[in-house]
Every structure is written in structure tokens, then in C-alpha cells.
PDB file of C-alpha atoms in Angstrom:
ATOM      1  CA  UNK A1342     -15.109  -7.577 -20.464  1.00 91.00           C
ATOM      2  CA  UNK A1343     -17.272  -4.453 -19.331  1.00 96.00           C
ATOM      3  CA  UNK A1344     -17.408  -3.872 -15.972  1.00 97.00           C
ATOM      4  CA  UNK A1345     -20.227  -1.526 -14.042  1.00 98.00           C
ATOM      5  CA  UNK A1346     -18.577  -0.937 -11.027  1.00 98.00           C
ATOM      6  CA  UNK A1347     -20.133   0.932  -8.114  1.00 98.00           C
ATOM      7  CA  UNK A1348     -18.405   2.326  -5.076  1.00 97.00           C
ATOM      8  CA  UNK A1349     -15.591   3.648  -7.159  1.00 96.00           C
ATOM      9  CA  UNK A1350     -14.045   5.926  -4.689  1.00 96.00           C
ATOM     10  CA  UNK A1351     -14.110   3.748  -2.107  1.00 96.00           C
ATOM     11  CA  UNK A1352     -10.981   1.458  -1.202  1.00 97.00           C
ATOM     12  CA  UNK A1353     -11.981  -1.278  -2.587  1.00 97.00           C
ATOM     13  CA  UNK A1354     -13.512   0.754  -5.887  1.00 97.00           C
ATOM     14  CA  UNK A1355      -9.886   2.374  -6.211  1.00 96.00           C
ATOM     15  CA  UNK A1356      -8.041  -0.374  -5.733  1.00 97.00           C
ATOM     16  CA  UNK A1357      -9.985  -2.683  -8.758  1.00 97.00           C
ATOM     17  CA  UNK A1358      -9.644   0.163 -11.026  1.00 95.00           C
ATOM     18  CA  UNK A1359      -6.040   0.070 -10.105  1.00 94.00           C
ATOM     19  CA  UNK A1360      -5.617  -3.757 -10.299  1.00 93.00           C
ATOM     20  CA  UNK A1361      -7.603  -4.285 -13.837  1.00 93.00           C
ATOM     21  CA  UNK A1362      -5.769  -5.061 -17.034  1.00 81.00           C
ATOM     22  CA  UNK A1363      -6.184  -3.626 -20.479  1.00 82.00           C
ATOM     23  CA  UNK A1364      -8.416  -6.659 -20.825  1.00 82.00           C
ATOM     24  CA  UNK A1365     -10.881  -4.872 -18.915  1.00 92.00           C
ATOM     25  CA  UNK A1366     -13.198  -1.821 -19.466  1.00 95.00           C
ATOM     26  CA  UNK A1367     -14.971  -0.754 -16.345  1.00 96.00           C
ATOM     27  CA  UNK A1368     -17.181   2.193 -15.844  1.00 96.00           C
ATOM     28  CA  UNK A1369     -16.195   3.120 -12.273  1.00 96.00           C
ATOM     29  CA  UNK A1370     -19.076   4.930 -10.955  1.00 97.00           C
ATOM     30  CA  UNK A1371     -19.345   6.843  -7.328  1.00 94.00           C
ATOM     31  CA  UNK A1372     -22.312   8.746  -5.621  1.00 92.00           C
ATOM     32  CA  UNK A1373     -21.992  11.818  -8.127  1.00 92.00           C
ATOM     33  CA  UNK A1374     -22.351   9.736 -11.365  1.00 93.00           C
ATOM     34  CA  UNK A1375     -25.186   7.073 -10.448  1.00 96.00           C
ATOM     35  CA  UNK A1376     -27.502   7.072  -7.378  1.00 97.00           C
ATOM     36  CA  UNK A1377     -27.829   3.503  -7.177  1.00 98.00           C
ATOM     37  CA  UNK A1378     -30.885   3.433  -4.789  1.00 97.00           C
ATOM     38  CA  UNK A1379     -32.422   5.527  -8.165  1.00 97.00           C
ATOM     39  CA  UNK A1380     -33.884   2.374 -10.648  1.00 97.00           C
ATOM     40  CA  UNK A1381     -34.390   4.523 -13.105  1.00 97.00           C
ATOM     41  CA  UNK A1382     -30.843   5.888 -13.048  1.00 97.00           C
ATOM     42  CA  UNK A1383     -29.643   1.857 -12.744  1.00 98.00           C
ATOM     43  CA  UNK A1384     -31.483   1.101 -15.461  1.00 97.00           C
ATOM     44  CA  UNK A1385     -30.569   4.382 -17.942  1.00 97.00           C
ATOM     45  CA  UNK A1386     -27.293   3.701 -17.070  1.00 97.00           C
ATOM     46  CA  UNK A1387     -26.984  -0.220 -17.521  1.00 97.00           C
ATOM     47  CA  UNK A1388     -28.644   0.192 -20.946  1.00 96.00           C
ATOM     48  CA  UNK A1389     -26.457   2.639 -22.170  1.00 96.00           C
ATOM     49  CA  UNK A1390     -22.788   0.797 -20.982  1.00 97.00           C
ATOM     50  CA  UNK A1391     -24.510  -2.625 -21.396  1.00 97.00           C
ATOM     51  CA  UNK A1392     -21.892  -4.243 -18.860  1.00 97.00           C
ATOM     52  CA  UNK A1393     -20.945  -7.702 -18.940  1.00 96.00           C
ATOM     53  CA  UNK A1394     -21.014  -7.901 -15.437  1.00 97.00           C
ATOM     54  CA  UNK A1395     -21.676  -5.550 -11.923  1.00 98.00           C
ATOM     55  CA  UNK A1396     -19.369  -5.218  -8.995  1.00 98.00           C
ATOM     56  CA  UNK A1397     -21.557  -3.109  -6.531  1.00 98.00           C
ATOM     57  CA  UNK A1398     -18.491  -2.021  -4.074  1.00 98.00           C
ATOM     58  CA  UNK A1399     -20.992   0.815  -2.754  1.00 97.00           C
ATOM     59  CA  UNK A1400     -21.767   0.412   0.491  1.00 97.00           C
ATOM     60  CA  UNK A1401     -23.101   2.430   3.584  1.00 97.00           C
ATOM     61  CA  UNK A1402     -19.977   2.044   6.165  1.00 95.00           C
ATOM     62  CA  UNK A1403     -20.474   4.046   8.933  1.00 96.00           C
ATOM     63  CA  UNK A1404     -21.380   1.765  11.492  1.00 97.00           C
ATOM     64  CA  UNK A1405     -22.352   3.477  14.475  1.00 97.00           C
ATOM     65  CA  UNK A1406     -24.343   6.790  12.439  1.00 98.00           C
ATOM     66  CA  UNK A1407     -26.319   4.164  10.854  1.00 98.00           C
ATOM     67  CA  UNK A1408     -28.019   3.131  14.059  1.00 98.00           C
ATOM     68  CA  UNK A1409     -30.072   6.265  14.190  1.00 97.00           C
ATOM     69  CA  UNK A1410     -30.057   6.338  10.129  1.00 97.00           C
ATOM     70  CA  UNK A1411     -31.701   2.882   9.020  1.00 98.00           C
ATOM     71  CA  UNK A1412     -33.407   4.271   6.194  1.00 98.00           C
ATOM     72  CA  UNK A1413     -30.324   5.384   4.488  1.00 98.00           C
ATOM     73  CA  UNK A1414     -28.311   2.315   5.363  1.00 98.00           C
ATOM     74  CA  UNK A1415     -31.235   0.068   4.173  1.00 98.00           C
ATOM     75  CA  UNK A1416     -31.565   2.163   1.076  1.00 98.00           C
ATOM     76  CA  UNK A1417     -27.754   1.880   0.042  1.00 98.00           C
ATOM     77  CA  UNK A1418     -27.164  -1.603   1.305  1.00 98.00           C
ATOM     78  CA  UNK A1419     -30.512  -3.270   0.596  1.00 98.00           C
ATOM     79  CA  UNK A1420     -32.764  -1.380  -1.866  1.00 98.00           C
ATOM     80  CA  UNK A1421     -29.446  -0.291  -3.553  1.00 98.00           C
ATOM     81  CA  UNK A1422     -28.913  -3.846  -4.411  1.00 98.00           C
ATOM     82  CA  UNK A1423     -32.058  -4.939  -5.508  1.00 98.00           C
ATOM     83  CA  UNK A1424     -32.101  -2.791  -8.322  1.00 98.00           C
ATOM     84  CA  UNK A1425     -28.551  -3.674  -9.130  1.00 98.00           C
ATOM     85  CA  UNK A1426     -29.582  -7.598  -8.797  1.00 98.00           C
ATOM     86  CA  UNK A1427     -32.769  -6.747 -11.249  1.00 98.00           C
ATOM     87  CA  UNK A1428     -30.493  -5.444 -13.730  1.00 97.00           C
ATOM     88  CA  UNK A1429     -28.346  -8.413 -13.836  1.00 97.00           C
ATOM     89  CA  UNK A1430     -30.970 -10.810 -13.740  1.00 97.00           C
ATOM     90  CA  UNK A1431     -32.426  -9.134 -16.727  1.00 97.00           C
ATOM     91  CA  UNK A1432     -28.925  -8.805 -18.671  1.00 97.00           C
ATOM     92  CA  UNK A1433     -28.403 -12.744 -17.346  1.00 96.00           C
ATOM     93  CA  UNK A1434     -25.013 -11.431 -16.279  1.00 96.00           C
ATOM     94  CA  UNK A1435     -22.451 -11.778 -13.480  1.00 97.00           C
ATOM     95  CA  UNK A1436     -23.182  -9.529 -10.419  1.00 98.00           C
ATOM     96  CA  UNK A1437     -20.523  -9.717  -7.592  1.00 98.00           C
ATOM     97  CA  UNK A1438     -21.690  -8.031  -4.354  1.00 98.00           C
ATOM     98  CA  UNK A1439     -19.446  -7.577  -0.887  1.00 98.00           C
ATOM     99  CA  UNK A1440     -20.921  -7.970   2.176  1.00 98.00           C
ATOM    100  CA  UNK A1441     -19.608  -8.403   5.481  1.00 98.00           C
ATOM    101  CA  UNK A1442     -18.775 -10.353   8.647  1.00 98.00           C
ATOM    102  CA  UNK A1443     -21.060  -8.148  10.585  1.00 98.00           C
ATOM    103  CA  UNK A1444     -23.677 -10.483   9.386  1.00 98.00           C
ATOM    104  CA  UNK A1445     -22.387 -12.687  12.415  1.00 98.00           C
ATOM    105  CA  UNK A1446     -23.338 -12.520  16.004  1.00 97.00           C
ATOM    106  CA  UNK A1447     -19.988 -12.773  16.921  1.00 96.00           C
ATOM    107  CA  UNK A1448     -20.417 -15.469  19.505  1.00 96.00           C
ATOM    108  CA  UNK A1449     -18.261 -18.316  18.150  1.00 96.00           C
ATOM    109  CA  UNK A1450     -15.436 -19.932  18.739  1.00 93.00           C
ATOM    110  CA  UNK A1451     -14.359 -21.047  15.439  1.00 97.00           C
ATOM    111  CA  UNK A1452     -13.946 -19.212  12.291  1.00 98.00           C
ATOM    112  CA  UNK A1453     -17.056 -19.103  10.562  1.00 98.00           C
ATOM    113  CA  UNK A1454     -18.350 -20.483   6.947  1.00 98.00           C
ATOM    114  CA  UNK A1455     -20.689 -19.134   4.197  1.00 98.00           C
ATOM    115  CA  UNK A1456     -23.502 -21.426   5.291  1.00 97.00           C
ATOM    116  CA  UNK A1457     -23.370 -20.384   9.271  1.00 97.00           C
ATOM    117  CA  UNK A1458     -26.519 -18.856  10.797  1.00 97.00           C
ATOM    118  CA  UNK A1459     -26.609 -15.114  10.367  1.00 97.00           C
ATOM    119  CA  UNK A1460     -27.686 -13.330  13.255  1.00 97.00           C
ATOM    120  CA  UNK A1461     -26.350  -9.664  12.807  1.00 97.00           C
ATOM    121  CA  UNK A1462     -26.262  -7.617  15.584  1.00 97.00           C
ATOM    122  CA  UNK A1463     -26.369  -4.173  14.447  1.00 98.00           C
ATOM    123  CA  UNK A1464     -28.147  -2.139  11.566  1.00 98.00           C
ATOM    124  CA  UNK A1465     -25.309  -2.148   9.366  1.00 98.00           C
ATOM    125  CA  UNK A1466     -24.787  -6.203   9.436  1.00 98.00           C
ATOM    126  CA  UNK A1467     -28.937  -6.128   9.492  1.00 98.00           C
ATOM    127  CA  UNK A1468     -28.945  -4.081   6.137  1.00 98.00           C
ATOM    128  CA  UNK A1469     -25.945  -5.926   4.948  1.00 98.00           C
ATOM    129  CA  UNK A1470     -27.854  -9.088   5.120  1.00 98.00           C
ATOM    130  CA  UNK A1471     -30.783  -7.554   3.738  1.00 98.00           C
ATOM    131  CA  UNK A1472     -28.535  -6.977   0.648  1.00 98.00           C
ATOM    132  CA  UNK A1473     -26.849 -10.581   0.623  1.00 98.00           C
ATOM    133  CA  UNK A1474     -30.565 -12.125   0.083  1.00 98.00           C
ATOM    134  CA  UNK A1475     -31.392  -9.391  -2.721  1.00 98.00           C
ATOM    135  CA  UNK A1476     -27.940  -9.691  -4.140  1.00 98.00           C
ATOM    136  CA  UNK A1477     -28.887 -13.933  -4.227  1.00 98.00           C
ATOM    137  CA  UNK A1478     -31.977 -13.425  -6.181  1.00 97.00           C
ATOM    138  CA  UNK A1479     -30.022 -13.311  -9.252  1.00 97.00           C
ATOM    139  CA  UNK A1480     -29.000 -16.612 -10.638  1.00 96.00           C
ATOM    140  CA  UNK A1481     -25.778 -15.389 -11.793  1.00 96.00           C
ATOM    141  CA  UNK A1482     -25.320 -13.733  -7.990  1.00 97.00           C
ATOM    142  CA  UNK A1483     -22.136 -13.794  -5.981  1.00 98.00           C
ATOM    143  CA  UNK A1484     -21.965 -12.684  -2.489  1.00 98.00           C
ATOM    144  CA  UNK A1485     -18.075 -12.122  -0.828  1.00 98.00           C
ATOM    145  CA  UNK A1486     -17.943 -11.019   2.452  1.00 98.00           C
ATOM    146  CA  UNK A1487     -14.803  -9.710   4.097  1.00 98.00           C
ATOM    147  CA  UNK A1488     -13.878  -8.030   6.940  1.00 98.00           C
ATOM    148  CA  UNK A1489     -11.451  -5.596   8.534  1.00 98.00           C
ATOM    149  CA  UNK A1490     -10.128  -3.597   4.954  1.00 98.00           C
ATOM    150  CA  UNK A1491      -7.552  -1.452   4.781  1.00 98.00           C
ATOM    151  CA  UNK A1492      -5.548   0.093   1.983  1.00 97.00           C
ATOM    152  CA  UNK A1493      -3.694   3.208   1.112  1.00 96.00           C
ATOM    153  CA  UNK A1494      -7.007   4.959  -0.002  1.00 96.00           C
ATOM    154  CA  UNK A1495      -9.318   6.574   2.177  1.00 92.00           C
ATOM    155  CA  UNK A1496     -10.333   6.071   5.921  1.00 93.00           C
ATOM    156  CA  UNK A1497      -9.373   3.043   7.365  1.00 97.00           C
ATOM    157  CA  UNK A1498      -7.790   1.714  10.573  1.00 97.00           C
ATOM    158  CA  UNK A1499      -4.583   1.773   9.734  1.00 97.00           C
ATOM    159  CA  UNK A1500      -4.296   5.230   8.589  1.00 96.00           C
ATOM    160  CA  UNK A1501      -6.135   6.281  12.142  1.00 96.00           C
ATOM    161  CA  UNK A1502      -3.401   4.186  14.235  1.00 97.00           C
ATOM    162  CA  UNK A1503      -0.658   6.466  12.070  1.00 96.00           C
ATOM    163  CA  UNK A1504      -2.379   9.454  12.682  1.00 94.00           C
ATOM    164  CA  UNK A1505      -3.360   9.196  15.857  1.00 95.00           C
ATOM    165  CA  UNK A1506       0.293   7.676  17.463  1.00 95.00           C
ATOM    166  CA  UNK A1507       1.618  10.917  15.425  1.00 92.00           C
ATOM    167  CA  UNK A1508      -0.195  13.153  18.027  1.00 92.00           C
ATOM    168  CA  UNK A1509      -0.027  11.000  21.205  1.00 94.00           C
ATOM    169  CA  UNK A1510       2.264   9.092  23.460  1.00 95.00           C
ATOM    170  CA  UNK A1511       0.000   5.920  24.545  1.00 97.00           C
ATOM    171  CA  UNK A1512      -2.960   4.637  22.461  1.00 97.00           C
ATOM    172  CA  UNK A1513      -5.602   2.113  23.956  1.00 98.00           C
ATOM    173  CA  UNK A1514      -6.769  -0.441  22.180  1.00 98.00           C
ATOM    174  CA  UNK A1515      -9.811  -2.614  22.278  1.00 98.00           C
ATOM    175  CA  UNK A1516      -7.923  -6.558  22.518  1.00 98.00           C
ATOM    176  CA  UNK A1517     -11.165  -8.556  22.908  1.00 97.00           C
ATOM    177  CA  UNK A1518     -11.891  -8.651  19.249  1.00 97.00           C
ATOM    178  CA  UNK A1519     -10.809 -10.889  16.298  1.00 98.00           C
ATOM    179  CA  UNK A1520     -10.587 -10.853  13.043  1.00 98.00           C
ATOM    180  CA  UNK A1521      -8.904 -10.679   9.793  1.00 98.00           C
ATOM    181  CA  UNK A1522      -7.435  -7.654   8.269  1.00 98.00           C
ATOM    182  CA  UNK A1523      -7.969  -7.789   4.558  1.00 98.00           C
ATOM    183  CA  UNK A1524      -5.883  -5.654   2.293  1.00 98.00           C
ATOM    184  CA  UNK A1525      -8.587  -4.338  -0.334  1.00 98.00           C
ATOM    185  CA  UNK A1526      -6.549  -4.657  -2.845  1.00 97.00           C
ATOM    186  CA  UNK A1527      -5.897  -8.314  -2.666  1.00 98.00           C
ATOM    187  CA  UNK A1528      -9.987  -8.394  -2.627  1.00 98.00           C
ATOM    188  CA  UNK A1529      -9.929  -6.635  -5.547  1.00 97.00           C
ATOM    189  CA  UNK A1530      -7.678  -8.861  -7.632  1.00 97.00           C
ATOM    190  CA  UNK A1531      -9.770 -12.256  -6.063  1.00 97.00           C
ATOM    191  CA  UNK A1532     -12.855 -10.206  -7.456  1.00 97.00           C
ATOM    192  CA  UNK A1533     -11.096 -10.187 -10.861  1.00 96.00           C
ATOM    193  CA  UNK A1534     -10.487 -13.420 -10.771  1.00 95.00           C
ATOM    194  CA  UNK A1535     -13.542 -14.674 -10.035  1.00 96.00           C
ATOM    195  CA  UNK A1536     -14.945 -12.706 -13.114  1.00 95.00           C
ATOM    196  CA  UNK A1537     -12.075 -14.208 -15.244  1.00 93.00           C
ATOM    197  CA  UNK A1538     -13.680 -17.565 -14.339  1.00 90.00           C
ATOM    198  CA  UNK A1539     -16.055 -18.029 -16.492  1.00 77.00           C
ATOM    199  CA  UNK A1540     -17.474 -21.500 -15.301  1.00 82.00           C
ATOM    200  CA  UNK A1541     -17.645 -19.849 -11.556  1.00 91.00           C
ATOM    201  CA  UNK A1542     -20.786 -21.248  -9.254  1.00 94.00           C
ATOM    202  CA  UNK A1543     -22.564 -18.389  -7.685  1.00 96.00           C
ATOM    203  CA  UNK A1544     -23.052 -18.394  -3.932  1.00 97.00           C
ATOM    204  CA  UNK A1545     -21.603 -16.765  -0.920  1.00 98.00           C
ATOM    205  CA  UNK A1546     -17.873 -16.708  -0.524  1.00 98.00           C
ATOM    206  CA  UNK A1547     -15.994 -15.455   1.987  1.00 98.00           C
ATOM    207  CA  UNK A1548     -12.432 -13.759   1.691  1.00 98.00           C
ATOM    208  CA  UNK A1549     -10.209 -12.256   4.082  1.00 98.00           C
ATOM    209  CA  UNK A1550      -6.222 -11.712   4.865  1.00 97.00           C
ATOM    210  CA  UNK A1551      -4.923 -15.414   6.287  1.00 96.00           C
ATOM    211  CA  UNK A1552      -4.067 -13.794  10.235  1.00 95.00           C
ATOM    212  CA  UNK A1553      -6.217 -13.589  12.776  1.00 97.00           C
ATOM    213  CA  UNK A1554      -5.685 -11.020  14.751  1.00 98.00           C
ATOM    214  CA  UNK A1555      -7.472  -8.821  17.839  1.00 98.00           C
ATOM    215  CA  UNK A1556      -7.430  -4.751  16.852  1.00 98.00           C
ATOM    216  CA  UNK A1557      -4.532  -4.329  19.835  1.00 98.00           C
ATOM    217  CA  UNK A1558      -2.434  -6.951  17.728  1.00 98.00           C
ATOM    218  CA  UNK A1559      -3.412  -4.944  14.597  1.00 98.00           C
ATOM    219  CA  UNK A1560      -1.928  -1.658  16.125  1.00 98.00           C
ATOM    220  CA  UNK A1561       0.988  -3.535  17.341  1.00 98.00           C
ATOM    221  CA  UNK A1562       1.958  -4.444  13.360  1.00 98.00           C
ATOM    222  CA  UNK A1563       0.994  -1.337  12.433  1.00 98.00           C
ATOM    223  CA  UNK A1564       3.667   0.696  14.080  1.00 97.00           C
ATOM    224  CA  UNK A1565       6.325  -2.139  13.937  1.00 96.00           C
ATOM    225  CA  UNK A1566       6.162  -1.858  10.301  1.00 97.00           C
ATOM    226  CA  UNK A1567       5.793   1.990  10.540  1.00 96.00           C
ATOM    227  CA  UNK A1568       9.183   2.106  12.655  1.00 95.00           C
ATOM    228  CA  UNK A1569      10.828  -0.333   9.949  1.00 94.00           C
ATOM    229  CA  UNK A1570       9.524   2.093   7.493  1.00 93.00           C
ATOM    230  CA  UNK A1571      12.442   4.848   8.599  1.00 92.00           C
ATOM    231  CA  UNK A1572       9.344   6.898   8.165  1.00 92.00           C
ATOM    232  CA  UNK A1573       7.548   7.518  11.167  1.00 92.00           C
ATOM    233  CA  UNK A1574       9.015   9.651  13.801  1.00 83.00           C
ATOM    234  CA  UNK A1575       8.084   7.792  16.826  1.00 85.00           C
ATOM    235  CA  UNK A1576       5.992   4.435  18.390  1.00 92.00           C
ATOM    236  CA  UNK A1577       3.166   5.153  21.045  1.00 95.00           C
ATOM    237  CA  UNK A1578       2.623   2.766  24.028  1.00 97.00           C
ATOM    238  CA  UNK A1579       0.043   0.396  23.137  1.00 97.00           C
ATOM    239  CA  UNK A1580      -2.360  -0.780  25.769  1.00 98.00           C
ATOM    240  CA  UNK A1581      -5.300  -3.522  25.510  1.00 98.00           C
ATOM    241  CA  UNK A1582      -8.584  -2.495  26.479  1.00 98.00           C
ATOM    242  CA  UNK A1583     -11.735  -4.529  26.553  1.00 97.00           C
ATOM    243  CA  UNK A1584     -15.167  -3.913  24.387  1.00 96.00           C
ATOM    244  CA  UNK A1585     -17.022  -2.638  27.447  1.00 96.00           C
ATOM    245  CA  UNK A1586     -14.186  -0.004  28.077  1.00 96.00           C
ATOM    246  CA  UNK A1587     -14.768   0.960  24.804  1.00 95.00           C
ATOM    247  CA  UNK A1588     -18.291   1.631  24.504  1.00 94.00           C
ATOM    248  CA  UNK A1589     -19.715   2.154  21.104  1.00 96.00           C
ATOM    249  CA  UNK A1590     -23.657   2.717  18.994  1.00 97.00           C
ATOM    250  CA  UNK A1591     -23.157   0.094  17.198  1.00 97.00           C
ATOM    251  CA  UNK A1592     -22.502  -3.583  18.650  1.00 95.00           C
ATOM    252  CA  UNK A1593     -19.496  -5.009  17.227  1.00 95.00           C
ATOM    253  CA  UNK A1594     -18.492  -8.680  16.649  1.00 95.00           C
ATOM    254  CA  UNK A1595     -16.466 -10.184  19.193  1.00 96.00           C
ATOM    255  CA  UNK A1596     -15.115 -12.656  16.866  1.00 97.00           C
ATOM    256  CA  UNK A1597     -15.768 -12.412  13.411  1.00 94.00           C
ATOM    257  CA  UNK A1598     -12.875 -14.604  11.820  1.00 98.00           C
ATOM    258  CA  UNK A1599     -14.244 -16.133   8.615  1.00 98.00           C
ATOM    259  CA  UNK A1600     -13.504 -19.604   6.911  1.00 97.00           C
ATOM    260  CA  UNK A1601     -12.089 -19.183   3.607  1.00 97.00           C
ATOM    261  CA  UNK A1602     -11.870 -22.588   2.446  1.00 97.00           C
ATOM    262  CA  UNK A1603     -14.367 -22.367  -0.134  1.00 96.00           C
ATOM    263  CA  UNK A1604     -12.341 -20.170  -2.584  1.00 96.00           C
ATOM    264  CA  UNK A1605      -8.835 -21.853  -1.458  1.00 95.00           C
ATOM    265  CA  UNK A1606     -10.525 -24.681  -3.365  1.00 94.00           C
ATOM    266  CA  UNK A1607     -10.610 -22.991  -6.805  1.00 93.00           C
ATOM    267  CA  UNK A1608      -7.366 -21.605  -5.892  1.00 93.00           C
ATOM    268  CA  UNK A1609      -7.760 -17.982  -4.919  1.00 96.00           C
ATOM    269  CA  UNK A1610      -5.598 -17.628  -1.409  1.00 95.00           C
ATOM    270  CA  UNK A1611      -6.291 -15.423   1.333  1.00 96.00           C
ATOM    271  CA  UNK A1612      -4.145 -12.014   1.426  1.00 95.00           C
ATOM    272  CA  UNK A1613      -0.916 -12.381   3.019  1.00 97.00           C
ATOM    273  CA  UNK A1614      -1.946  -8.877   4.994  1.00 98.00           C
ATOM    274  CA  UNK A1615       1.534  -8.150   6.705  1.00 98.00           C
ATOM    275  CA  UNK A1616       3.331  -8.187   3.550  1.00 98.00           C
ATOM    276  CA  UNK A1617       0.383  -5.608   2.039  1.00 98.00           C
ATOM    277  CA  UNK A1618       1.439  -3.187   5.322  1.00 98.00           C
ATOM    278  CA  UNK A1619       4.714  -3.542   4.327  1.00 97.00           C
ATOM    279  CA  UNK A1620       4.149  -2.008   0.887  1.00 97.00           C
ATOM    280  CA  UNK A1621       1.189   0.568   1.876  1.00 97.00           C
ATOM    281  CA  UNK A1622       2.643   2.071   5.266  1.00 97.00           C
ATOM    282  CA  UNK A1623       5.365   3.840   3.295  1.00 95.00           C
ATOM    283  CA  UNK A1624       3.122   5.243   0.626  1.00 94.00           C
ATOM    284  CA  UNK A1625       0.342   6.655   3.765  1.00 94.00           C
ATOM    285  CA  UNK A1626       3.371   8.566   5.121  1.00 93.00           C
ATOM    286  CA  UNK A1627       5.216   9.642   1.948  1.00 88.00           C
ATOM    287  CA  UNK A1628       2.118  11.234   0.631  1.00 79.00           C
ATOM    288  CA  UNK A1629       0.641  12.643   4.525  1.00 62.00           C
ATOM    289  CA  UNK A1630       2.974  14.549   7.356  1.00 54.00           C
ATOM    290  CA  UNK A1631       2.212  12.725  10.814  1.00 51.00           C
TER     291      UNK A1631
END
């Protein structure tokens, strides 16, 4: 199988080049080889890899810049898409797009499934959905959203709680929000699998680590596995702060636990994301002094 994947030097782009077998040729593309919010360049590209199917793992991320930056975060997480989704339509292949539980309000109780109102709150879950309806268009279109992703690549909230209890003695933490940390990873391999599959129904699908947690109880396994580690030199005090004491652009989810019953049924399992600290934590501070 060919593989266009975008995002490549991303965590969840580095991680799927890691996790795919010989079986597997991908052309793992970042910002400096393709400008997917070019057509032209989609389409130049495309016809000269032909892929048997698209992961677009390109995304714009930074969720409090892009409320003062729509255009760009509509570009990369709308328009970006589109042209992606044309491509595929036209090829009549596979195109796998991640979204985001920032498509959510936030304001319920119970974890939430792919056919839930979406009522984003912010311009990154407003683009993201933009991109979930282009990404749709295609008949051979799969949508995964996810939420909280981590890994040993890049920037992530994990490698922040390391740094930043390297420096300090106490660390605040906001406690009023829940989700599920998802090691990316473990996305990556469901993403595989769902390409392996060749009878798979397109849709919206959402996939996540299988804990709950609030970012305070995130921290909290964060530095018990760094201490387990023998690696890290010392644990900060941990404190639980509320949302409004931590006042940010960007509105964020209160709750944004998803329902991932949909691909438990055609057997891909949520990440078992305390295990996936256990292996990363070691590698963050073997390869960076704190």
C-alpha cells in the first residue's frame, strides 16, 4: 500500500512512520515538501506518488494564536482538506483525516459519540469542523477525532509537566477539565489498521486512551511515573486550579471525554495510556537534561 501522509513531523506523523511495516510505502510529507493549502502542489504531487490512500495528520494546533489568526487556521484545517478530499475522491481512494474533541461544547456530562451535536467553541474546533465536513465529502472519507496526544516527539503536555517541575518546586494545575490522554502512537497503529481493513465503512470515529482523566490527574501520573523512572531528580507539589484561574484566548472544553464504542466494535481498543508513559517518560529524559 502507498501512503500520502501529511503532517509528517508532527507526533502523530512520526509516530506512523515509525509504526508502519515493510508492507507499507508512505511518502511522509511536512510543510517544506508540500503546502497542502496549494491544489496545484496536491495535485502535482498526488499524480506523481499515485497513493493508495491519504492520511492528512497536518493540522494547525496552536489553539489560542489561532484566535487572532483564522485565516491560517481555516486554510490548514479547512481549505487544506478540501483539496486533499478532492484528490481522493478523484483517485476513489481511502482518505483518513484527524480531527478533534474541540468540536464539542464541552457542556456534557457523559462521554460523547460521533453523531453528538457539534458546537465548537473556539476557532480551532470551528476550523476543525470545517475540515470534518470537507474531509466527509469524499465517499471513501474517514474522520477520527482524538484528544489530549502525547508522545515522545515534539511539544506536548507531558514533556511541559517534565520540564517545567525540573525548574520549579509547586506547579498549578487546571483540575476542572476532562479528558482522555491519547498516546499518538497507539493512534497511529488504529490508523493502520483501519487502512489494513479493506471492507472499512467510512464515517466519523472517535479514538482516545481508555482513562479519563482532569489535566491535575494527568500531572499527577506524569511525575509518579517520572519518579519510578530513577530518572528525574525531583517531584513538584501539584495543586488544582480551576479554568477561570487559568484564563486562556482560546475557550477550552470542560469535558471533552469521547465514546469509543464504535471502533471497539471492529475490534480496535482504546490506548492503555499509563502503560505508553511508562515506556516514553524514560526516553523524554534520556535524550533531554531537566
Amino acid at each position: 500500500m502507498r501512503i500520502l501522509l501529511t503532517g509528517a513531523d508532527g507526533q502523530l506523523g512520526r509516530c506512523f512512520s515509525d509504526r508502519a511495516g515493510e508492507s507499507v510505502e508512505i511518502l511522509a510529507t511536512d510543510r517544506k515538501q508540500l503546502d497542502i493549502t496549494d491544489l496545484q502542489a496536491v495535485e502535482k504531487i498526488i499524480e506523481s506518488f499515485k497513493p493508495d490512500a491519504i492520511v492528512n495528520a497536518a493540522a494547525y494546533t496552536a489553539v489560542d494564536k489561532a484566535e487572532s489568526d483564522y485565516d491560517t487556521a481555516y486554510a490548514i484545517n479547512c481549505q487544506a482538506v478540501k483539496n486533499l478530499a478532492g484528490e481522493a475522491i478523484k483517485l476513489n481512494i481511502p482518505f483518513i483525516h484527524v480531527s478533534t474533541d474541540y468540536v464539542f461544547n464541552g457542556e456534557s456530562e457523559i462521554a460523547y459519540s460521533e453523531s453528538d451535536i457539534c458546537d465548537p467553541k473556539s476557532v480551532y474546533g470551528t476550523t476543525k469542523r470545517a475540515g470534518e465536513l470537507e474531509a466527509l465529502q469524499s465517499p471513501k472519507g474517514i474522520v477520527i477525532r482524538t484528544s489530549w496526544v502525547f508522545s515522545e516527539y515534539g511539544n506536548n503536555f507531558v514533556k511541559t509537566m517534565l520540564r517545567l517541575g525540573a525548574q520549579r518546586d509547586a506547579l498549578s494545575i487546571v483540575g476542572d477539565q476532562y479528558g482522555c490522554p491519547t498516546y499518538a502512537g497507539d493512534l497511529a497503529q488504529a490508523i493502520l489498521n483501519i487502512l489494513a481493513a479493506s471492507d472499512f465503512k467510512p464515517g466519523i470515529y472517535h479514538y482516545s486512551g481508555d482513562e479519563s482523566v482532569s489535566w491535575y490527574q494527568f500531572a499527577q501520573e506524569i511525575f509518579i511515573t517520572a519518579k519510578a523512572s530513577g530518572l528525574y531528580p525531583r517531584i513538584p507539589a501539584l495543586s488544582s486550579i480551576t479554568t477561570e484561574e487559568y484564563p486562556t484566548p482560546a475557550a477550552r472544553p470542560r469535558y471533552s471525554v469521547m465514546n469509543t464504542n464504535k471502533l471497539n466494535a471492529v475490534g480496535i481498543a482504546p490506548g492503555k495510556w499509563k502503560k505508553q508513559l511508562e515506556v516514553i517518560i524514560p526516553k523524554i529524559l534520556n535524550e533531554v537534561s531537566v
